[in-house]
Amino acid sequence: MLNEKTSTDQLVRKFLTDIDVKFEEQGSSNIEIKAALKNASKSEAQTGVGKPEFIFFSNNHLIVVEDKMALDKLIYSNTDNGIDVTFPFRRDFAVNGAIHYSKHIIKKTKSYKEIIAVGVVGDGTHYQIKPYFVTENEIKELPELKSFEDFSPENIEEFYQVAILGNLPKEERELREVNKIAADMHEDLRNYGQLEGEKKATVVSAILLALEEPSFGISDLKGEALEKTNVTDGKKIFDAVKTYLEDTEIVPYAKAGELLDQFTFIKRDVTLNTHNSKLNMTPLKFFATTLESEIMDKIKNNTDFDILGNFYGEFVKYGGSDGNSLGIVLTPRHITTLMTDLIQINKSDFLLDPACGTGSFLISAMNRMLSQANGNIEEIKDIKQNRLFGIEIQQKLFTIATTNMILRGDGKSNLVRDNSLTINKANYQGKINKILINPPYSQAKNDETSHLSELSFIQHSLGMMVQGGKLCAIVPQSTMVGKNRHDKARKQQILSQHTLEFVISLNKDTFYGVGVNPCIVVFTANSPHPQNKRVSFINFEDDGYLIKKHIGLIGDGTEKGKKEHLLNVINGNEDDSSSFVVKTTIVAEDEWLHSFYYFNDEIPSETEFEETIADYLTFKFNMISHGKGYLFNEIQGDVDESES
């Protein structure tokens, strides 16, 4: 039998080393804590010195860790579902022991009245980490962890605010602020501009681009009457956009004309250009004033946050536009960031999004690339001018994406409005080495439209890449099964030309309200899939995000640590059980999902074994009492016959 000092303890030491904190074992050199542990032994008499497995501080937060090797020794709860810290439970169970020590420290010290007590069981392959927040009057259960990453000095404050205090995560606070502005803007655009859903985002894009033109200012919008002059507020905004696009030459001439065509209606729209007595200005001036004061800085500062995309999402939601009929599903911010990390986007890459929508993947990729440039002016210019490419067929989304990239200082907008399934691949072959894509969902309804399936987009996109390039796509899990005979054939074709690297099954609520069970898939382009290659299939449903009433999907405080663990497993830096990752060879006929390959390789605990036997005996007694004892006689007979 393995010694705890060489398995579970070593696992905890690794977690602590990874987050770069100082820790102590079997006690503490802190004077107060050392005195508090004098009579805190886990023995029945409690006369000896208490020796917690590990004690450490992260910033000002005290954390006490107890560990056990056996998986069924994580926690013991009494009949009232409380944590029992009496003997022998404080000795035999990790969580109970950690809470026992925490209670002693809180009671016997003046400085430490809040402690995070952590129980760890298992080894490097099968393990559980369960934290609790302990005070004089409370023992609060916290979400399970996959590592100690959330306890790191960089993450502990956010963990404390979210997991312990119940506050919203920083990203959600930012999102709610932006969505509140978007919701208010929707009401204003509808009430004062009388605009249809599709035109709301167009007006916002035009105003934001006009505000980039140095010669234009909101004070120029004077609201001259339409019948007296052609120089309306709308024309001034339109002319400012035109001047800006021409002078900067960010957008090629033909594409600039295409954008301006979308903005033309602003010049003569009666409602937008008529002085409104309630506003004491034209609606256009009112909208411009709001956007300049509340949104412009956020767009420029939050480089990884697709603010315009969230505006569009709010407009679709409130305006009732049927965006989903076009397969438009906006990718959440934490997913775009995860996907850029999964294929390790770097500053020297040439990145393409063949269905770029509002540009959220391009924004996330730009943010990661710029962070690697470390302020180097030439590298930043190169990234913005030469390394980000997008294709979008929907005009309204193309307009938003182009605006998005320009506002982030994109020096040469390499976006085109086209169909990625029919576009000339030669424009991209030999250059593109990374692709991020969220293909339009559920467009393949029958044989005639089978070419619009998600797998079709993936297959075409892989054909645009250099050999060895990485493609990362988020698609419904059904895509990896093969929805019909066309997709089943595509799976075979893809393997004959490209390599499947890994598939990650995501939280079923990732696209909350849309009803899609998603997964992320990564391929290596133009290298046929080796028959003996072991592909990783990962169950990442427990990603640290949950549904909160009246809010939606938000992080529970453990999302950073769980993401870090996922990346470490994929990169071969950490192991995990088959309930998290299965590595296996594949064929095209398989369902490329964790659920297809997974089998439970965990040895049942004594408690689980006893419960199973009890269930069987109860079932047997029930059958016999109903006159069906012969069922068991036949089973016994079969066994005897096979043994003879």
XYZ file of C-alpha atoms in Angstrom:
644
model
C 0.000 0.000 0.000
C 1.333 3.437 -0.959
C 2.362 5.815 1.778
C 0.334 9.052 1.883
C 3.608 10.963 2.041
C 4.496 9.807 -1.460
C 1.100 10.170 -3.162
C -1.589 12.495 -1.813
C 0.869 14.737 0.018
C 2.998 14.974 -3.101
C -0.073 15.921 -5.122
C -0.839 18.777 -2.717
C 2.791 19.903 -2.726
C 2.653 20.106 -6.510
C -0.526 22.217 -6.361
C 1.122 24.571 -3.865
C 4.349 24.807 -5.840
C 2.373 25.598 -9.007
C 0.787 28.678 -7.408
C 4.113 29.838 -5.934
C 3.141 30.293 -2.284
C 5.127 29.551 0.868
C 3.610 26.690 2.848
C 4.301 24.729 6.028
C 3.617 21.096 6.863
C 2.547 19.472 10.140
C 2.265 22.792 11.932
C 2.953 26.507 11.703
C 5.753 28.863 12.685
C 3.181 31.641 13.116
C 3.139 32.375 16.872
C -0.637 32.705 17.206
C -1.453 29.695 15.058
C 1.225 27.568 16.751
C -0.245 28.343 20.184
C -3.786 27.627 18.950
C -2.746 24.152 17.770
C -1.190 23.092 21.106
C -4.207 21.079 22.211
C -5.845 20.572 18.806
C -4.910 16.958 18.153
C -7.387 14.943 16.077
C -7.157 12.144 18.657
C -10.057 11.304 20.935
C -8.553 13.084 23.962
C -7.275 16.101 21.998
C -4.332 16.399 24.359
C -1.594 16.485 21.752
C -0.408 19.121 19.308
C -2.503 19.577 16.197
C -0.566 18.969 12.990
C -2.430 20.075 9.869
C -1.032 18.518 6.709
C -0.476 21.945 5.117
C -0.973 25.575 6.156
C -0.362 28.562 3.887
C -1.343 32.158 3.245
C -2.410 33.594 -0.100
C -2.334 37.353 0.257
C -4.087 37.732 3.633
C -6.233 34.591 3.365
C -5.368 31.639 5.626
C -5.866 28.173 4.128
C -5.663 24.852 6.002
C -5.371 21.571 4.079
C -5.898 17.987 5.217
C -5.539 15.046 2.843
C -6.278 11.327 2.721
C -5.356 8.765 0.145
C -8.663 6.881 0.011
C -11.278 8.530 -2.220
C -14.090 7.664 0.187
C -12.376 9.585 3.002
C -13.147 13.064 1.688
C -15.973 14.051 4.006
C -18.369 12.700 6.610
C -21.675 14.476 7.199
C -24.031 13.667 10.060
C -27.764 13.106 9.638
C -28.409 16.857 9.642
C -25.995 17.225 6.713
C -23.508 18.999 8.973
C -19.773 18.392 9.025
C -19.057 16.182 12.038
C -15.788 17.163 13.733
C -16.109 14.745 16.648
C -13.796 11.750 16.993
C -13.162 9.597 14.914
C -14.479 11.627 11.958
C -12.013 14.483 12.381
C -9.243 11.897 12.225
C -10.545 9.762 9.383
C -11.940 12.303 6.887
C -9.999 15.078 5.135
C -12.612 17.849 5.161
C -13.624 17.088 8.751
C -9.995 17.292 9.863
C -9.382 20.584 8.044
C -12.507 22.140 9.580
C -11.522 20.805 13.020
C -8.176 22.610 12.818
C -9.779 25.744 11.372
C -12.280 25.932 14.237
C -9.451 25.661 16.782
C -7.447 28.427 15.142
C -10.479 30.722 14.936
C -11.380 30.086 18.574
C -7.858 30.452 19.994
C -6.541 33.420 17.957
C -7.480 37.067 17.639
C -6.123 37.615 14.132
C -7.699 34.754 12.173
C -11.501 34.659 12.148
C -11.959 33.452 8.572
C -10.268 30.334 7.192
C -10.615 28.315 3.995
C -10.539 24.641 5.025
C -9.670 22.232 2.223
C -9.960 18.454 2.025
C -7.996 16.581 -0.647
C -8.259 12.852 -1.373
C -6.791 10.541 -4.010
C -3.679 10.696 -6.133
C -2.550 12.261 -9.400
C -5.041 10.235 -11.450
C -8.149 10.138 -9.266
C -8.583 12.938 -6.790
C -11.055 15.421 -5.308
C -10.522 18.860 -3.798
C -13.309 20.193 -1.595
C -13.045 23.603 0.136
C -15.201 25.090 2.903
C -15.283 28.612 4.307
C -15.125 28.557 8.108
C -15.942 31.350 10.570
C -17.029 31.381 14.218
C -20.667 30.995 13.189
C -20.583 29.402 9.736
C -19.270 26.456 7.767
C -20.032 27.271 4.127
C -19.624 24.711 1.349
C -17.676 26.001 -1.666
C -17.483 24.603 -5.231
C -15.125 21.694 -5.905
C -11.746 22.543 -7.428
C -9.464 20.831 -9.938
C -6.270 22.448 -8.632
C -5.184 25.236 -6.261
C -5.062 27.793 -9.080
C -7.983 29.743 -7.603
C -5.973 30.091 -4.369
C -3.046 31.759 -6.137
C -2.220 35.337 -5.091
C -3.458 36.520 -8.508
C -6.865 34.794 -8.227
C -7.672 34.502 -4.515
C -9.429 37.884 -4.225
C -11.780 37.101 -7.113
C -12.404 33.635 -5.622
C -13.214 35.230 -2.261
C -15.571 37.786 -3.808
C -17.431 35.280 -6.001
C -17.321 31.839 -4.335
C -17.444 33.043 -0.720
C -19.252 36.396 -0.696
C -21.521 35.544 -3.626
C -20.706 38.656 -5.650
C -20.768 38.671 -9.434
C -17.489 37.901 -11.246
C -15.577 40.847 -12.703
C -16.380 39.791 -16.277
C -20.077 39.532 -15.460
C -20.061 42.965 -13.827
C -18.567 44.415 -17.008
C -21.055 42.537 -19.156
C -24.042 43.657 -17.109
C -22.896 47.257 -17.326
C -22.581 47.059 -21.106
C -25.854 45.160 -21.534
C -27.661 47.743 -19.395
C -26.406 50.454 -21.750
C -27.413 48.294 -24.736
C -30.898 47.701 -23.305
C -31.365 51.422 -22.688
C -30.037 52.190 -26.162
C -32.503 49.701 -27.640
C -35.366 51.512 -25.948
C -34.084 54.887 -27.129
C -33.535 53.689 -30.713
C -37.044 52.311 -30.767
C -38.822 55.140 -28.961
C -36.980 58.126 -30.440
C -35.654 56.686 -33.694
C -38.542 54.342 -34.569
C -35.958 51.962 -36.003
C -36.464 48.362 -37.008
C -34.308 45.750 -35.286
C -31.808 45.329 -38.130
C -31.049 49.060 -38.395
C -30.287 49.649 -34.729
C -26.784 48.168 -34.886
C -26.138 49.974 -38.196
C -26.874 53.370 -36.658
C -24.643 52.589 -33.679
C -21.802 51.506 -36.008
C -22.092 54.673 -38.119
C -21.999 56.980 -35.094
C -19.011 55.201 -33.550
C -17.063 55.424 -36.817
C -17.960 59.117 -37.196
C -16.625 59.768 -33.705
C -13.230 58.482 -34.910
C -12.970 61.293 -37.482
C -10.906 64.175 -35.970
C -12.791 66.872 -37.864
C -16.148 65.726 -36.504
C -17.640 66.638 -33.147
C -21.015 66.168 -31.507
C -21.349 69.947 -31.327
C -21.594 69.898 -35.153
C -24.992 68.204 -34.852
C -27.399 71.150 -34.803
C -30.557 69.518 -36.091
C -31.323 71.775 -39.068
C -34.790 71.117 -40.441
C -34.979 68.767 -43.408
C -37.180 71.109 -45.402
C -34.657 73.968 -45.055
C -31.360 72.226 -45.714
C -29.812 69.014 -46.927
C -27.122 69.259 -44.265
C -28.847 67.055 -41.721
C -27.241 65.549 -38.647
C -27.389 62.256 -40.484
C -25.488 63.669 -43.455
C -22.830 65.081 -41.137
C -22.379 61.662 -39.537
C -22.310 59.986 -42.952
C -19.777 62.483 -44.323
C -17.585 62.060 -41.235
C -17.521 58.276 -41.748
C -16.750 58.734 -45.450
C -13.896 61.147 -44.718
C -12.463 58.895 -42.037
C -12.476 55.798 -44.254
C -10.944 57.700 -47.177
C -8.231 59.443 -45.170
C -7.102 56.443 -43.133
C -7.346 53.977 -46.049
C -8.015 51.263 -43.479
C -10.767 49.812 -45.616
C -10.256 49.125 -49.344
C -12.244 51.409 -51.652
C -14.816 48.788 -52.683
C -15.447 47.700 -49.114
C -15.725 51.319 -47.955
C -18.438 51.832 -50.530
C -20.224 48.758 -49.271
C -20.143 50.071 -45.721
C -21.328 53.521 -46.750
C -24.232 51.967 -48.642
C -25.426 50.559 -45.315
C -25.280 54.014 -43.716
C -26.971 55.990 -46.514
C -30.461 55.915 -44.971
C -29.188 57.899 -41.986
C -28.818 61.037 -44.122
C -32.523 61.420 -44.894
C -34.393 59.473 -42.208
C -37.042 61.917 -41.053
C -37.363 60.719 -37.455
C -33.611 60.499 -36.822
C -32.977 63.984 -38.216
C -35.933 65.886 -36.755
C -35.547 67.911 -33.563
C -37.276 66.043 -30.739
C -38.886 68.286 -28.128
C -38.461 65.685 -25.343
C -34.754 65.350 -26.053
C -34.261 69.000 -27.061
C -32.082 67.723 -29.922
C -32.289 65.240 -32.769
C -32.324 61.543 -31.874
C -29.016 61.148 -33.739
C -27.311 63.736 -31.566
C -28.785 62.115 -28.468
C -27.507 58.670 -29.545
C -24.069 60.083 -30.381
C -23.828 61.809 -27.013
C -24.702 58.569 -25.196
C -22.263 56.440 -27.181
C -19.386 58.865 -26.782
C -19.820 59.160 -23.020
C -20.695 55.552 -22.139
C -19.264 53.205 -24.764
C -16.310 54.653 -26.671
C -13.744 54.280 -23.883
C -14.993 50.795 -23.001
C -14.484 49.590 -26.569
C -10.939 50.932 -26.676
C -9.972 49.691 -23.198
C -11.658 46.259 -23.091
C -9.744 44.758 -25.978
C -10.885 41.175 -25.300
C -14.568 42.067 -24.950
C -16.813 42.194 -28.037
C -18.949 45.106 -26.857
C -20.606 45.734 -30.226
C -21.375 42.016 -30.489
C -23.106 42.183 -27.122
C -25.018 45.253 -28.316
C -26.170 43.278 -31.330
C -27.154 40.350 -29.112
C -29.244 42.658 -26.943
C -30.885 44.240 -29.996
C -31.785 40.794 -31.347
C -33.168 39.740 -27.965
C -35.227 42.832 -27.344
C -36.150 43.513 -30.935
C -37.391 39.994 -31.658
C -35.211 39.602 -34.769
C -34.863 36.004 -35.758
C -31.073 35.857 -35.674
C -31.114 32.140 -34.924
C -32.951 31.382 -38.166
C -29.666 32.319 -39.839
C -27.690 30.100 -37.482
C -26.332 33.166 -35.664
C -25.201 32.138 -32.175
C -22.868 34.666 -30.545
C -19.932 33.004 -28.769
C -19.556 33.834 -25.050
C -16.479 35.786 -24.039
C -14.948 33.043 -21.872
C -15.214 30.594 -24.781
C -13.509 32.869 -27.324
C -10.664 33.365 -24.848
C -10.433 29.624 -24.133
C -10.268 28.788 -27.835
C -7.424 31.248 -28.492
C -5.561 29.544 -25.632
C -6.298 26.014 -26.864
C -4.458 26.552 -30.157
C -1.936 28.920 -28.586
C -2.483 31.922 -30.817
C 0.756 33.914 -30.971
C 1.904 37.207 -32.435
C 3.487 35.597 -35.521
C 0.349 33.698 -36.570
C -1.898 34.426 -39.518
C -5.399 33.951 -38.127
C -8.667 33.545 -40.036
C -12.270 33.373 -38.856
C -14.264 32.108 -41.880
C -17.627 32.976 -40.265
C -16.544 35.942 -38.195
C -19.964 37.327 -37.226
C -19.394 40.436 -35.125
C -15.668 39.732 -34.832
C -15.443 38.304 -31.304
C -12.792 35.684 -32.186
C -10.699 38.290 -34.002
C -10.911 40.585 -30.988
C -9.906 37.819 -28.580
C -7.037 36.733 -30.829
C -5.840 40.326 -31.265
C -5.848 40.786 -27.503
C -3.672 37.698 -26.959
C -1.290 38.639 -29.789
C -0.896 42.222 -28.580
C -0.116 41.026 -25.050
C 2.826 39.097 -26.507
C 4.098 42.163 -28.383
C 4.918 43.832 -25.040
C 4.437 47.323 -26.420
C 6.704 46.848 -29.460
C 5.307 49.411 -31.925
C 6.384 47.571 -35.074
C 5.006 44.247 -33.875
C 1.706 45.859 -32.861
C 1.414 47.490 -36.286
C 2.226 44.186 -37.998
C -0.430 42.327 -35.973
C -3.151 44.867 -36.715
C -2.336 45.266 -40.399
C -1.280 41.836 -41.564
C -2.293 38.969 -39.292
C -6.063 39.033 -38.701
C -8.523 37.938 -41.401
C -12.282 37.454 -41.421
C -15.058 36.365 -43.775
C -18.736 37.120 -43.134
C -21.663 36.735 -45.513
C -24.340 38.588 -43.512
C -24.176 42.310 -44.301
C -25.312 43.546 -40.875
C -22.756 41.359 -39.078
C -20.032 42.330 -41.539
C -20.699 46.004 -40.807
C -20.442 45.404 -37.047
C -17.270 43.321 -37.398
C -15.574 45.939 -39.569
C -16.540 48.697 -37.144
C -15.331 46.544 -34.244
C -11.891 46.060 -35.737
C -11.477 49.688 -36.827
C -12.342 50.968 -33.355
C -9.637 48.735 -31.888
C -7.016 50.360 -34.053
C -7.033 47.762 -36.822
C -4.617 49.333 -39.271
C -5.869 47.412 -42.296
C -9.227 45.713 -42.032
C -8.696 42.328 -43.687
C -12.392 41.471 -43.581
C -14.385 40.487 -46.644
C -18.099 39.991 -47.149
C -18.294 36.659 -48.896
C -19.310 33.027 -48.526
C -16.476 31.004 -46.990
C -17.839 27.859 -48.679
C -17.389 29.303 -52.183
C -14.664 31.920 -51.728
C -11.430 31.519 -53.673
C -9.254 29.531 -51.263
C -6.121 30.632 -53.096
C -6.431 34.014 -51.357
C -5.596 32.303 -48.071
C -3.649 29.132 -48.874
C 0.028 29.295 -48.042
C -0.566 31.875 -45.307
C -3.273 30.976 -42.764
C -1.928 28.763 -39.972
C -4.628 29.288 -37.305
C -8.424 29.280 -37.655
C -11.090 29.989 -35.053
C -14.672 29.356 -36.121
C -18.196 29.151 -34.796
C -19.996 27.925 -37.944
C -23.634 28.859 -38.558
C -25.684 26.281 -36.669
C -28.354 23.942 -38.042
C -28.334 25.132 -41.655
C -28.284 21.632 -43.192
C -31.972 20.725 -43.177
C -32.052 18.217 -46.071
C -30.018 16.789 -48.954
C -30.216 20.057 -50.876
C -28.708 22.028 -47.982
C -26.329 19.344 -46.661
C -23.382 21.454 -47.844
C -24.283 23.998 -45.129
C -23.559 21.654 -42.219
C -21.042 22.567 -39.533
C -18.710 19.798 -40.730
C -18.829 21.263 -44.230
C -17.616 24.617 -42.893
C -14.841 22.853 -40.972
C -13.782 20.819 -44.011
C -13.678 23.869 -46.296
C -11.811 25.887 -43.682
C -9.144 23.206 -43.228
C -8.557 23.423 -46.985
C -7.574 27.094 -46.602
C -4.685 26.354 -44.237
C -0.998 25.595 -44.465
C 0.143 22.112 -43.523
C 0.340 21.779 -39.750
C -2.042 24.685 -39.126
C -4.460 24.408 -36.206
C -8.231 24.830 -36.527
C -10.410 25.246 -33.446
C -14.201 25.130 -33.869
C -17.149 25.224 -31.508
C -20.077 23.155 -32.780
C -23.068 21.174 -31.477
C -22.073 17.774 -30.109
C -24.244 16.145 -32.781
C -21.700 17.364 -35.350
C -19.134 14.961 -33.929
C -21.598 12.087 -34.289
C -22.413 12.732 -37.937
C -25.969 13.938 -38.334
C -26.627 12.286 -41.705
C -24.948 10.259 -44.439
C -23.313 13.378 -45.881
C -21.642 14.273 -42.599
C -20.641 10.670 -41.959
C -18.875 10.714 -45.335
C -17.256 14.060 -44.463
C -15.826 12.587 -41.265
C -14.064 9.941 -43.355
C -12.846 12.550 -45.842
C -11.543 14.798 -43.076
C -9.534 11.968 -41.480
C -8.023 11.083 -44.851
C -6.574 14.610 -45.139
C -6.413 16.091 -41.639
C -5.698 15.035 -38.034
C -8.177 15.155 -35.176
C -6.326 16.313 -32.045
C -8.958 16.580 -29.300
C -12.647 17.169 -28.593
C -13.936 18.933 -25.467
C -17.545 18.425 -24.350
C -18.667 21.731 -22.834
C -21.126 22.865 -20.205
C -24.618 22.257 -21.598
C -25.588 25.798 -20.560
C -22.748 27.483 -22.470
C -25.271 28.920 -24.947
C -27.944 29.444 -22.316
C -31.371 29.960 -23.845
C -30.375 28.664 -27.279
C -30.657 24.942 -26.573
C -27.325 23.795 -28.034
C -25.094 21.196 -26.354
C -21.695 22.365 -27.618
C -18.218 20.964 -27.929
C -14.865 22.331 -29.046
C -12.867 20.404 -31.628
C -9.262 20.946 -32.750
C -7.725 19.654 -36.000
C -4.261 19.813 -37.547
C -4.614 20.721 -41.224
C -3.314 18.809 -44.245
C -1.757 15.928 -42.316
C -3.724 12.651 -42.679
C -4.862 11.193 -39.373
C -2.495 8.381 -38.248
C -4.329 5.135 -37.441
C -2.412 4.687 -34.183
C -2.885 8.264 -32.945
C -4.551 8.569 -29.543
C -7.050 11.431 -29.560
C -8.039 13.151 -26.303
C -11.764 13.334 -25.509
C -12.462 15.578 -22.544
C -15.528 16.104 -20.369
C -15.387 19.780 -19.424
C -19.029 20.168 -18.438
C -17.893 21.218 -14.961
C -16.159 24.383 -16.159
C -16.919 26.598 -13.178
C -19.917 28.305 -14.814
C -23.500 27.924 -13.644
C -26.936 29.420 -14.235
C -27.935 32.084 -11.754
C -31.575 33.106 -11.613
C -32.366 36.378 -13.424
C -28.742 36.674 -14.545
C -27.826 33.706 -16.726
C -24.506 31.894 -17.042
C -21.803 33.200 -14.695
C -18.599 31.932 -13.092
C -18.776 30.460 -9.579
C -15.253 31.544 -8.615
C -13.531 28.304 -9.678
C -13.571 28.905 -13.437
C -9.956 30.102 -13.692
C -8.553 27.062 -11.912
C -10.669 24.630 -13.937
C -9.615 26.253 -17.194
C -5.957 26.091 -16.126
C -6.348 22.395 -15.294
C -7.929 21.737 -18.704
C -5.035 23.414 -20.512
C -2.484 21.534 -18.406
C -4.117 18.178 -19.192
C -4.236 18.958 -22.920
C -0.604 20.065 -22.928
C 0.492 16.951 -21.025
C 1.465 18.789 -17.845
C -1.166 17.122 -15.634
C -3.042 13.820 -15.551
C -6.656 13.082 -14.714
C -9.024 10.143 -14.588
C -10.999 8.840 -17.551
C -14.090 10.588 -16.202
C -12.325 13.783 -17.338
C -10.175 12.655 -20.275
C -10.104 9.528 -22.440
C -7.217 9.027 -24.880
C -7.926 6.538 -27.634
C -7.507 5.702 -31.298
C -10.502 6.477 -33.502
C -12.250 5.669 -36.767
C -14.657 7.834 -38.737
C -17.645 5.721 -37.704
C -17.123 6.527 -33.999
C -18.975 9.280 -32.219
C -16.145 11.716 -31.534
C -17.244 12.546 -27.990
C -16.074 11.722 -24.474
C -19.382 9.995 -23.697
C -18.808 7.489 -26.517
C -15.390 6.309 -25.294
C -15.714 6.697 -21.538
C -15.967 3.772 -19.157
C -15.940 4.098 -15.382
C -12.520 2.900 -14.235
C -12.871 3.988 -10.620
C -12.869 1.204 -8.007
C -16.069 1.436 -5.940
C -15.610 2.491 -2.347
C -16.698 0.163 0.470
C -19.781 2.332 1.018
C -20.753 2.220 -2.679
C -20.211 -1.572 -2.741
C -22.359 -2.038 0.354
C -25.108 0.159 -1.126
C -25.087 -1.868 -4.362
C -25.341 -5.184 -2.448
C -28.158 -3.735 -0.331
C -30.037 -2.656 -3.471
C -29.602 -6.122 -4.971
C -30.824 -7.897 -1.842
C -33.829 -5.567 -1.614
C -34.662 -6.285 -5.267
C -34.261 -10.055 -4.724
C -36.502 -10.018 -1.635
C -39.125 -8.020 -3.554
C -39.109 -10.502 -6.455
C -39.355 -13.534 -4.154
C -42.231 -11.969 -2.177
C -44.097 -11.498 -5.474
C -43.615 -15.115 -6.468
C -40.720 -14.535 -8.881
C -37.995 -16.372 -7.015
C -37.524 -18.591 -10.039
C -35.603 -15.717 -11.680
C -32.755 -16.253 -9.278
C -32.944 -20.057 -9.522
C -32.449 -19.791 -13.291
C -29.474 -17.482 -12.848
C -27.957 -19.923 -10.346
C -28.658 -22.795 -12.716
C -26.888 -21.004 -15.560
C -23.883 -20.387 -13.357
C -23.736 -23.998 -12.189
C -24.032 -25.266 -15.743
C -21.238 -23.028 -17.008
C -18.973 -24.146 -14.177
C -19.552 -27.874 -14.685
